[in-house]
Amino acid sequence: MTAGRTARIPLDPPRTLLTRVVDWYSRRTYGASLDPAAAMGHHPRLLLTELRHEQALARWDRLDPTLKALAVMSSAVTIGCSWCVDFGYWVSTQDGVDAAKVRAVPAWRTSDALTDLERRVVEYAEAVSVTPPAVTDGMVADLRRDLGDAALVELTMMVAVENTRSRFNAAMGLTSQGFRDRCELPAGA
């Protein structure tokens, strides 16, 4: 664990075959061990279930990837999970999502970087993520018209999934690991 971090659970789970493989994969794929995986490593069945779940999510393809990334980021920002915002920014930009769009999510109401549809997706994700949810019939009808039923269902489930991720990470005290810092070229490059 990095100095200054505030994890509420040790991020050094028992070194089982599963935790070693997950750590190896994380380092190879993301360049670092992922703190949420380390936290989940204290409960191997839960970690394995979550890994399978994330693999299945990665195969969903009804929603445009940029809209999905913006919705996930909106949920993480709304909940206030710095780990998810950090990692989500890195993953989104690595997957080709325009970094300006991802950076615009916290200020979506006034940003010129987002299209009207992107702004409505971010607004919807925020409305799903607040407690109690603030989703309106009009929001759903408009998105249903523009996205179709399958993409709207996928959008809603991705926001719900990010709510689970963000709430887990925030509750465990997991904070930014510096992924975003590795994204962009240094000034003057």
PDB file of C-alpha atoms in Angstrom:
ATOM      1  CA  MET A   1       0.000   0.000   0.000  1.00  0.00           C
ATOM      2  CA  THR A   2       1.298   3.462  -0.884  1.00  0.00           C
ATOM      3  CA  ALA A   3       2.155   5.832   1.975  1.00  0.00           C
ATOM      4  CA  GLY A   4      -0.631   8.270   2.769  1.00  0.00           C
ATOM      5  CA  ARG A   5      -3.385   6.000   1.515  1.00  0.00           C
ATOM      6  CA  THR A   6      -6.339   5.368   3.795  1.00  0.00           C
ATOM      7  CA  ALA A   7      -7.453   1.817   3.059  1.00  0.00           C
ATOM      8  CA  ARG A   8      -9.612   0.464   5.858  1.00  0.00           C
ATOM      9  CA  ILE A   9      -8.502  -3.125   5.273  1.00  0.00           C
ATOM     10  CA  PRO A  10      -4.982  -4.455   4.725  1.00  0.00           C
ATOM     11  CA  LEU A  11      -4.114  -4.640   1.045  1.00  0.00           C
ATOM     12  CA  ASP A  12      -1.905  -7.674   1.576  1.00  0.00           C
ATOM     13  CA  PRO A  13      -4.300 -10.620   1.469  1.00  0.00           C
ATOM     14  CA  PRO A  14      -3.096 -14.186   1.972  1.00  0.00           C
ATOM     15  CA  ARG A  15      -0.783 -15.219  -0.885  1.00  0.00           C
ATOM     16  CA  THR A  16      -2.906 -17.946  -2.418  1.00  0.00           C
ATOM     17  CA  LEU A  17      -2.649 -19.165  -5.983  1.00  0.00           C
ATOM     18  CA  LEU A  18      -5.677 -17.010  -6.842  1.00  0.00           C
ATOM     19  CA  THR A  19      -4.316 -13.789  -5.333  1.00  0.00           C
ATOM     20  CA  ARG A  20      -0.907 -14.376  -6.949  1.00  0.00           C
ATOM     21  CA  VAL A  21      -2.480 -14.933 -10.375  1.00  0.00           C
ATOM     22  CA  VAL A  22      -4.730 -11.869  -9.995  1.00  0.00           C
ATOM     23  CA  ASP A  23      -1.763  -9.761  -8.902  1.00  0.00           C
ATOM     24  CA  TRP A  24       0.322 -10.990 -11.855  1.00  0.00           C
ATOM     25  CA  TYR A  25      -2.519 -10.303 -14.305  1.00  0.00           C
ATOM     26  CA  SER A  26      -3.152  -6.837 -12.827  1.00  0.00           C
ATOM     27  CA  ARG A  27       0.499  -5.861 -13.082  1.00  0.00           C
ATOM     28  CA  ARG A  28       0.745  -7.183 -16.638  1.00  0.00           C
ATOM     29  CA  THR A  29      -2.500  -5.569 -17.807  1.00  0.00           C
ATOM     30  CA  TYR A  30      -2.653  -2.346 -15.784  1.00  0.00           C
ATOM     31  CA  GLY A  31       0.951  -1.832 -14.696  1.00  0.00           C
ATOM     32  CA  ALA A  32       0.045  -2.104 -11.011  1.00  0.00           C
ATOM     33  CA  SER A  33      -1.698  -4.305  -8.498  1.00  0.00           C
ATOM     34  CA  LEU A  34      -5.307  -3.152  -8.177  1.00  0.00           C
ATOM     35  CA  ASP A  35      -6.281  -2.187  -4.635  1.00  0.00           C
ATOM     36  CA  PRO A  36      -9.894  -3.446  -4.969  1.00  0.00           C
ATOM     37  CA  ALA A  37      -8.609  -6.889  -5.967  1.00  0.00           C
ATOM     38  CA  ALA A  38      -6.225  -6.872  -3.006  1.00  0.00           C
ATOM     39  CA  ALA A  39      -9.086  -5.989  -0.671  1.00  0.00           C
ATOM     40  CA  MET A  40     -11.291  -8.706  -2.172  1.00  0.00           C
ATOM     41  CA  GLY A  41      -8.414 -11.178  -1.871  1.00  0.00           C
ATOM     42  CA  HIS A  42      -9.370 -11.632   1.786  1.00  0.00           C
ATOM     43  CA  HIS A  43     -12.465 -13.488   0.510  1.00  0.00           C
ATOM     44  CA  PRO A  44     -11.343 -15.734  -2.385  1.00  0.00           C
ATOM     45  CA  ARG A  45     -14.835 -16.849  -3.464  1.00  0.00           C
ATOM     46  CA  LEU A  46     -15.970 -13.240  -3.619  1.00  0.00           C
ATOM     47  CA  LEU A  47     -12.852 -12.256  -5.617  1.00  0.00           C
ATOM     48  CA  LEU A  48     -13.388 -15.095  -8.080  1.00  0.00           C
ATOM     49  CA  THR A  49     -17.066 -14.201  -8.472  1.00  0.00           C
ATOM     50  CA  GLU A  50     -16.173 -10.562  -9.113  1.00  0.00           C
ATOM     51  CA  LEU A  51     -13.543 -11.527 -11.697  1.00  0.00           C
ATOM     52  CA  ARG A  52     -16.086 -13.626 -13.595  1.00  0.00           C
ATOM     53  CA  HIS A  53     -18.619 -10.811 -13.354  1.00  0.00           C
ATOM     54  CA  GLU A  54     -16.150  -8.253 -14.759  1.00  0.00           C
ATOM     55  CA  GLN A  55     -15.241 -10.609 -17.625  1.00  0.00           C
ATOM     56  CA  ALA A  56     -18.915 -10.942 -18.515  1.00  0.00           C
ATOM     57  CA  LEU A  57     -19.443  -7.168 -18.363  1.00  0.00           C
ATOM     58  CA  ALA A  58     -16.574  -6.646 -20.793  1.00  0.00           C
ATOM     59  CA  ARG A  59     -18.509  -8.619 -23.426  1.00  0.00           C
ATOM     60  CA  TRP A  60     -21.623  -6.415 -23.330  1.00  0.00           C
ATOM     61  CA  ASP A  61     -21.867  -4.513 -26.592  1.00  0.00           C
ATOM     62  CA  ARG A  62     -25.262  -2.892 -27.053  1.00  0.00           C
ATOM     63  CA  LEU A  63     -24.222   0.526 -25.722  1.00  0.00           C
ATOM     64  CA  ASP A  64     -21.734   2.782 -27.486  1.00  0.00           C
ATOM     65  CA  PRO A  65     -18.382   2.520 -25.620  1.00  0.00           C
ATOM     66  CA  THR A  66     -18.067   6.291 -25.180  1.00  0.00           C
ATOM     67  CA  LEU A  67     -21.553   6.538 -23.683  1.00  0.00           C
ATOM     68  CA  LYS A  68     -20.756   3.609 -21.391  1.00  0.00           C
ATOM     69  CA  ALA A  69     -17.506   5.219 -20.231  1.00  0.00           C
ATOM     70  CA  LEU A  70     -19.204   8.561 -19.571  1.00  0.00           C
ATOM     71  CA  ALA A  71     -22.007   6.889 -17.613  1.00  0.00           C
ATOM     72  CA  VAL A  72     -19.552   4.908 -15.483  1.00  0.00           C
ATOM     73  CA  MET A  73     -17.505   8.042 -14.822  1.00  0.00           C
ATOM     74  CA  SER A  74     -20.648   9.994 -13.910  1.00  0.00           C
ATOM     75  CA  SER A  75     -21.623   7.369 -11.374  1.00  0.00           C
ATOM     76  CA  ALA A  76     -18.133   7.321  -9.835  1.00  0.00           C
ATOM     77  CA  VAL A  77     -18.049  11.126  -9.635  1.00  0.00           C
ATOM     78  CA  THR A  78     -21.539  11.275  -8.119  1.00  0.00           C
ATOM     79  CA  ILE A  79     -20.667   8.724  -5.446  1.00  0.00           C
ATOM     80  CA  GLY A  80     -17.278  10.295  -4.861  1.00  0.00           C
ATOM     81  CA  CYS A  81     -15.015   7.291  -5.399  1.00  0.00           C
ATOM     82  CA  SER A  82     -11.579   8.688  -6.183  1.00  0.00           C
ATOM     83  CA  TRP A  83     -10.257   5.206  -7.005  1.00  0.00           C
ATOM     84  CA  CYS A  84     -12.975   4.690  -9.620  1.00  0.00           C
ATOM     85  CA  VAL A  85     -12.539   8.155 -11.112  1.00  0.00           C
ATOM     86  CA  ASP A  86      -8.788   7.642 -11.374  1.00  0.00           C
ATOM     87  CA  PHE A  87      -8.951   4.135 -12.833  1.00  0.00           C
ATOM     88  CA  GLY A  88     -12.010   4.910 -14.971  1.00  0.00           C
ATOM     89  CA  TYR A  89     -10.241   7.849 -16.593  1.00  0.00           C
ATOM     90  CA  TRP A  90      -7.206   5.691 -17.385  1.00  0.00           C
ATOM     91  CA  VAL A  91      -9.244   2.753 -18.741  1.00  0.00           C
ATOM     92  CA  SER A  92     -11.500   5.008 -20.814  1.00  0.00           C
ATOM     93  CA  THR A  93      -8.656   6.876 -22.454  1.00  0.00           C
ATOM     94  CA  GLN A  94      -6.731   3.637 -23.028  1.00  0.00           C
ATOM     95  CA  ASP A  95      -9.847   2.336 -24.806  1.00  0.00           C
ATOM     96  CA  GLY A  96      -9.900   5.376 -27.097  1.00  0.00           C
ATOM     97  CA  VAL A  97     -12.503   7.560 -25.417  1.00  0.00           C
ATOM     98  CA  ASP A  98     -11.734  11.250 -25.911  1.00  0.00           C
ATOM     99  CA  ALA A  99     -10.010  12.429 -22.722  1.00  0.00           C
ATOM    100  CA  ALA A 100     -11.714  15.829 -22.999  1.00  0.00           C
ATOM    101  CA  LYS A 101     -15.100  14.128 -22.774  1.00  0.00           C
ATOM    102  CA  VAL A 102     -14.095  12.104 -19.724  1.00  0.00           C
ATOM    103  CA  ARG A 103     -12.679  15.208 -18.020  1.00  0.00           C
ATOM    104  CA  ALA A 104     -15.932  17.046 -18.784  1.00  0.00           C
ATOM    105  CA  VAL A 105     -18.108  14.699 -16.719  1.00  0.00           C
ATOM    106  CA  PRO A 106     -17.895  16.590 -13.390  1.00  0.00           C
ATOM    107  CA  ALA A 107     -18.934  19.802 -15.179  1.00  0.00           C
ATOM    108  CA  TRP A 108     -21.301  18.187 -17.667  1.00  0.00           C
ATOM    109  CA  ARG A 109     -23.975  20.873 -17.329  1.00  0.00           C
ATOM    110  CA  THR A 110     -21.728  23.583 -18.752  1.00  0.00           C
ATOM    111  CA  SER A 111     -19.144  21.657 -20.773  1.00  0.00           C
ATOM    112  CA  ASP A 112     -18.964  22.119 -24.524  1.00  0.00           C
ATOM    113  CA  ALA A 113     -17.067  18.820 -24.867  1.00  0.00           C
ATOM    114  CA  LEU A 114     -20.230  16.690 -24.676  1.00  0.00           C
ATOM    115  CA  THR A 115     -22.950  16.201 -27.245  1.00  0.00           C
ATOM    116  CA  ASP A 116     -26.593  16.514 -26.238  1.00  0.00           C
ATOM    117  CA  LEU A 117     -26.948  12.712 -26.045  1.00  0.00           C
ATOM    118  CA  GLU A 118     -23.759  12.358 -24.002  1.00  0.00           C
ATOM    119  CA  ARG A 119     -24.973  15.054 -21.616  1.00  0.00           C
ATOM    120  CA  ARG A 120     -28.304  13.237 -21.172  1.00  0.00           C
ATOM    121  CA  VAL A 121     -26.494   9.932 -20.509  1.00  0.00           C
ATOM    122  CA  VAL A 122     -24.325  11.593 -17.859  1.00  0.00           C
ATOM    123  CA  GLU A 123     -27.403  13.222 -16.316  1.00  0.00           C
ATOM    124  CA  TYR A 124     -29.187   9.857 -16.248  1.00  0.00           C
ATOM    125  CA  ALA A 125     -26.209   8.116 -14.643  1.00  0.00           C
ATOM    126  CA  GLU A 126     -26.098  10.815 -11.988  1.00  0.00           C
ATOM    127  CA  ALA A 127     -29.844  10.470 -11.379  1.00  0.00           C
ATOM    128  CA  VAL A 128     -29.502   6.689 -10.990  1.00  0.00           C
ATOM    129  CA  SER A 129     -26.573   7.134  -8.572  1.00  0.00           C
ATOM    130  CA  VAL A 130     -28.054   9.576  -6.071  1.00  0.00           C
ATOM    131  CA  THR A 131     -30.045   8.383  -3.074  1.00  0.00           C
ATOM    132  CA  PRO A 132     -32.930   8.167  -3.572  1.00  0.00           C
ATOM    133  CA  PRO A 133     -32.674   7.766  -7.343  1.00  0.00           C
ATOM    134  CA  ALA A 134     -33.889  10.830  -9.244  1.00  0.00           C
ATOM    135  CA  VAL A 135     -34.682   9.187 -12.588  1.00  0.00           C
ATOM    136  CA  THR A 136     -37.715  10.607 -14.350  1.00  0.00           C
ATOM    137  CA  ASP A 137     -40.052   9.056 -16.885  1.00  0.00           C
ATOM    138  CA  GLY A 138     -38.957  11.739 -19.352  1.00  0.00           C
ATOM    139  CA  MET A 139     -35.277  10.811 -19.016  1.00  0.00           C
ATOM    140  CA  VAL A 140     -36.034   7.175 -19.696  1.00  0.00           C
ATOM    141  CA  ALA A 141     -38.376   7.916 -22.609  1.00  0.00           C
ATOM    142  CA  ASP A 142     -35.824  10.193 -24.299  1.00  0.00           C
ATOM    143  CA  LEU A 143     -32.961   7.728 -23.858  1.00  0.00           C
ATOM    144  CA  ARG A 144     -35.136   4.830 -24.939  1.00  0.00           C
ATOM    145  CA  ARG A 145     -36.005   6.710 -28.129  1.00  0.00           C
ATOM    146  CA  ASP A 146     -32.344   7.511 -28.871  1.00  0.00           C
ATOM    147  CA  LEU A 147     -30.655   4.321 -27.688  1.00  0.00           C
ATOM    148  CA  GLY A 148     -33.245   1.575 -27.987  1.00  0.00           C
ATOM    149  CA  ASP A 149     -34.322  -0.820 -25.275  1.00  0.00           C
ATOM    150  CA  ALA A 150     -31.249  -3.073 -25.188  1.00  0.00           C
ATOM    151  CA  ALA A 151     -28.771  -0.184 -24.937  1.00  0.00           C
ATOM    152  CA  LEU A 152     -30.903   1.555 -22.299  1.00  0.00           C
ATOM    153  CA  VAL A 153     -30.986  -1.615 -20.206  1.00  0.00           C
ATOM    154  CA  GLU A 154     -27.210  -2.002 -20.593  1.00  0.00           C
ATOM    155  CA  LEU A 155     -26.691   1.654 -19.656  1.00  0.00           C
ATOM    156  CA  THR A 156     -28.792   1.276 -16.540  1.00  0.00           C
ATOM    157  CA  MET A 157     -27.044  -1.914 -15.475  1.00  0.00           C
ATOM    158  CA  MET A 158     -23.585  -0.426 -16.077  1.00  0.00           C
ATOM    159  CA  VAL A 159     -24.498   2.488 -13.816  1.00  0.00           C
ATOM    160  CA  ALA A 160     -25.772   0.046 -11.189  1.00  0.00           C
ATOM    161  CA  VAL A 161     -22.542  -1.975 -11.491  1.00  0.00           C
ATOM    162  CA  GLU A 162     -20.451   1.175 -11.085  1.00  0.00           C
ATOM    163  CA  ASN A 163     -22.516   2.059  -8.037  1.00  0.00           C
ATOM    164  CA  THR A 164     -21.493  -1.280  -6.538  1.00  0.00           C
ATOM    165  CA  ARG A 165     -17.825  -0.782  -7.448  1.00  0.00           C
ATOM    166  CA  SER A 166     -17.719   2.813  -6.218  1.00  0.00           C
ATOM    167  CA  ARG A 167     -19.541   2.114  -2.982  1.00  0.00           C
ATOM    168  CA  PHE A 168     -17.321  -0.891  -2.213  1.00  0.00           C
ATOM    169  CA  ASN A 169     -14.137   1.060  -2.900  1.00  0.00           C
ATOM    170  CA  ALA A 170     -15.268   4.151  -0.992  1.00  0.00           C
ATOM    171  CA  ALA A 171     -16.380   2.059   1.995  1.00  0.00           C
ATOM    172  CA  MET A 172     -13.024   0.227   2.037  1.00  0.00           C
ATOM    173  CA  GLY A 173     -11.202   3.573   1.940  1.00  0.00           C
ATOM    174  CA  LEU A 174      -9.578   2.881  -1.422  1.00  0.00           C
ATOM    175  CA  THR A 175      -8.306   6.035  -3.089  1.00  0.00           C
ATOM    176  CA  SER A 176      -6.592   6.990  -6.327  1.00  0.00           C
ATOM    177  CA  GLN A 177      -3.614   4.847  -7.310  1.00  0.00           C
ATOM    178  CA  GLY A 178      -2.284   7.394  -9.820  1.00  0.00           C
ATOM    179  CA  PHE A 179      -3.532   5.727 -13.003  1.00  0.00           C
ATOM    180  CA  ARG A 180      -4.728   9.024 -14.465  1.00  0.00           C
ATOM    181  CA  ASP A 181      -1.254  10.503 -14.017  1.00  0.00           C
ATOM    182  CA  ARG A 182       0.069   7.976 -16.549  1.00  0.00           C
ATOM    183  CA  CYS A 183      -2.446   8.937 -19.247  1.00  0.00           C
ATOM    184  CA  GLU A 184      -1.450  12.115 -20.889  1.00  0.00           C
ATOM    185  CA  LEU A 185       1.722  13.453 -22.397  1.00  0.00           C
ATOM    186  CA  PRO A 186       3.699  15.787 -20.151  1.00  0.00           C
ATOM    187  CA  ALA A 187       3.479  19.500 -20.876  1.00  0.00           C
ATOM    188  CA  GLY A 188       5.600  20.473 -23.864  1.00  0.00           C
ATOM    189  CA  ALA A 189       5.786  16.967 -25.297  1.00  0.00           C
TER     190      ALA A 189
END
